[in-house]
Tab-separated table of C-alpha atoms in Angstrom:
chain	number	residue	atom	x	y	z
A	72	MET	CA	111.911	87.460	49.673
A	73	SER	CA	113.638	84.817	47.676
A	74	ARG	CA	113.713	84.685	43.922
A	75	LYS	CA	110.890	83.053	42.050
A	76	GLY	CA	111.584	79.427	41.228
A	77	THR	CA	113.501	78.451	44.359
A	78	SER	CA	111.207	75.619	45.360
A	79	GLY	CA	113.221	74.564	48.402
A	80	ASP	CA	111.954	77.618	50.236
A	81	ASN	CA	108.329	76.616	49.796
A	82	ALA	CA	108.510	72.815	49.900
A	83	ARG	CA	106.756	72.303	53.243
A	84	VAL	CA	103.969	74.755	52.535
A	85	GLU	CA	103.445	73.355	49.032
A	86	GLY	CA	103.234	69.864	50.538
A	87	LEU	CA	100.608	70.969	53.044
A	88	PHE	CA	98.551	72.724	50.389
A	89	GLY	CA	98.837	69.683	48.106
A	90	LEU	CA	97.433	67.424	50.831
A	91	LEU	CA	94.774	69.984	51.679
A	92	GLU	CA	93.701	70.140	48.053
A	93	CYS	CA	93.620	66.348	47.570
A	94	GLU	CA	92.124	65.317	50.904
A	95	PHE	CA	89.867	68.251	51.704
A	96	PHE	CA	88.831	70.120	48.579
A	97	HIS	CA	88.537	67.343	45.989
A	98	ALA	CA	87.280	64.676	48.382
A	99	ARG	CA	84.116	66.535	49.434
A	100	ASP	CA	80.921	67.739	47.833
A	101	ARG	CA	80.477	71.263	49.207
A	102	ARG	CA	77.249	72.180	47.447
A	103	GLY	CA	74.936	73.903	49.890
A	104	TRP	CA	77.660	74.725	52.414
A	105	SER	CA	77.689	78.173	53.944
A	106	LEU	CA	80.949	79.983	54.626
A	107	GLY	CA	80.581	79.030	58.288
A	108	ASP	CA	80.121	75.349	57.395
A	109	PHE	CA	83.224	75.480	55.191
A	110	MET	CA	85.351	77.155	57.863
A	111	ALA	CA	84.189	74.717	60.572
A	112	GLU	CA	84.957	71.695	58.377
A	113	LEU	CA	88.359	73.133	57.409
A	114	GLY	CA	89.129	73.659	61.106
A	115	ARG	CA	88.220	70.030	61.847
A	116	TRP	CA	90.452	68.828	58.998
A	117	LEU	CA	93.394	70.950	60.198
A	118	ARG	CA	92.943	69.678	63.765
A	119	TRP	CA	92.901	66.078	62.463
A	120	PHE	CA	96.008	66.845	60.383
A	121	ARG	CA	97.955	67.703	63.563
A	122	GLU	CA	96.321	65.472	66.156
A	123	GLY	CA	94.941	62.406	64.399
A	124	ARG	CA	97.065	61.672	61.336
A	125	SER	CA	99.899	59.224	61.924
A	126	SER	CA	102.902	59.358	59.629
A	127	ARG	CA	105.377	56.668	58.627
A	128	VAL	CA	108.132	59.307	58.480
A	129	LEU	CA	107.445	60.206	62.119
A	130	GLY	CA	107.531	56.578	63.282
A	131	TRP	CA	103.742	56.211	63.026
A	132	LEU	CA	103.217	59.051	65.496
A	133	THR	CA	100.982	62.046	64.962
A	134	PRO	CA	102.767	65.384	64.485
A	135	ASP	CA	101.772	66.456	68.002
A	136	GLU	CA	103.014	63.168	69.519
A	137	HIS	CA	106.295	63.570	67.639
A	138	ARG	CA	106.759	67.100	68.976
A	139	VAL	CA	106.113	65.901	72.538
A	140	ALA	CA	108.622	63.050	72.075
A	141	LEU	CA	111.220	65.611	70.986
A	142	GLY	CA	110.460	67.748	74.032
A	143	CYS	CA	108.935	70.587	72.012
A	144	PRO	CA	105.794	72.439	73.068
A	145	VAL	CA	102.589	71.550	71.267
């Protein structure tokens, strides 16, 4: 384990959780959702995050398309 306060170690995960919080948690009204509803919706969001979200940094490709272009398995 690294020392506390070395943010470079956690930058990618913190970025993902920041997007998750902004786009998934705060953007939805979850009143009346069951745990199953929440988990299904979170799964759909995560699938969209990899398969449907294009990124300027990746040349307007989705993360999966970028991996394929690099020759990496998806």
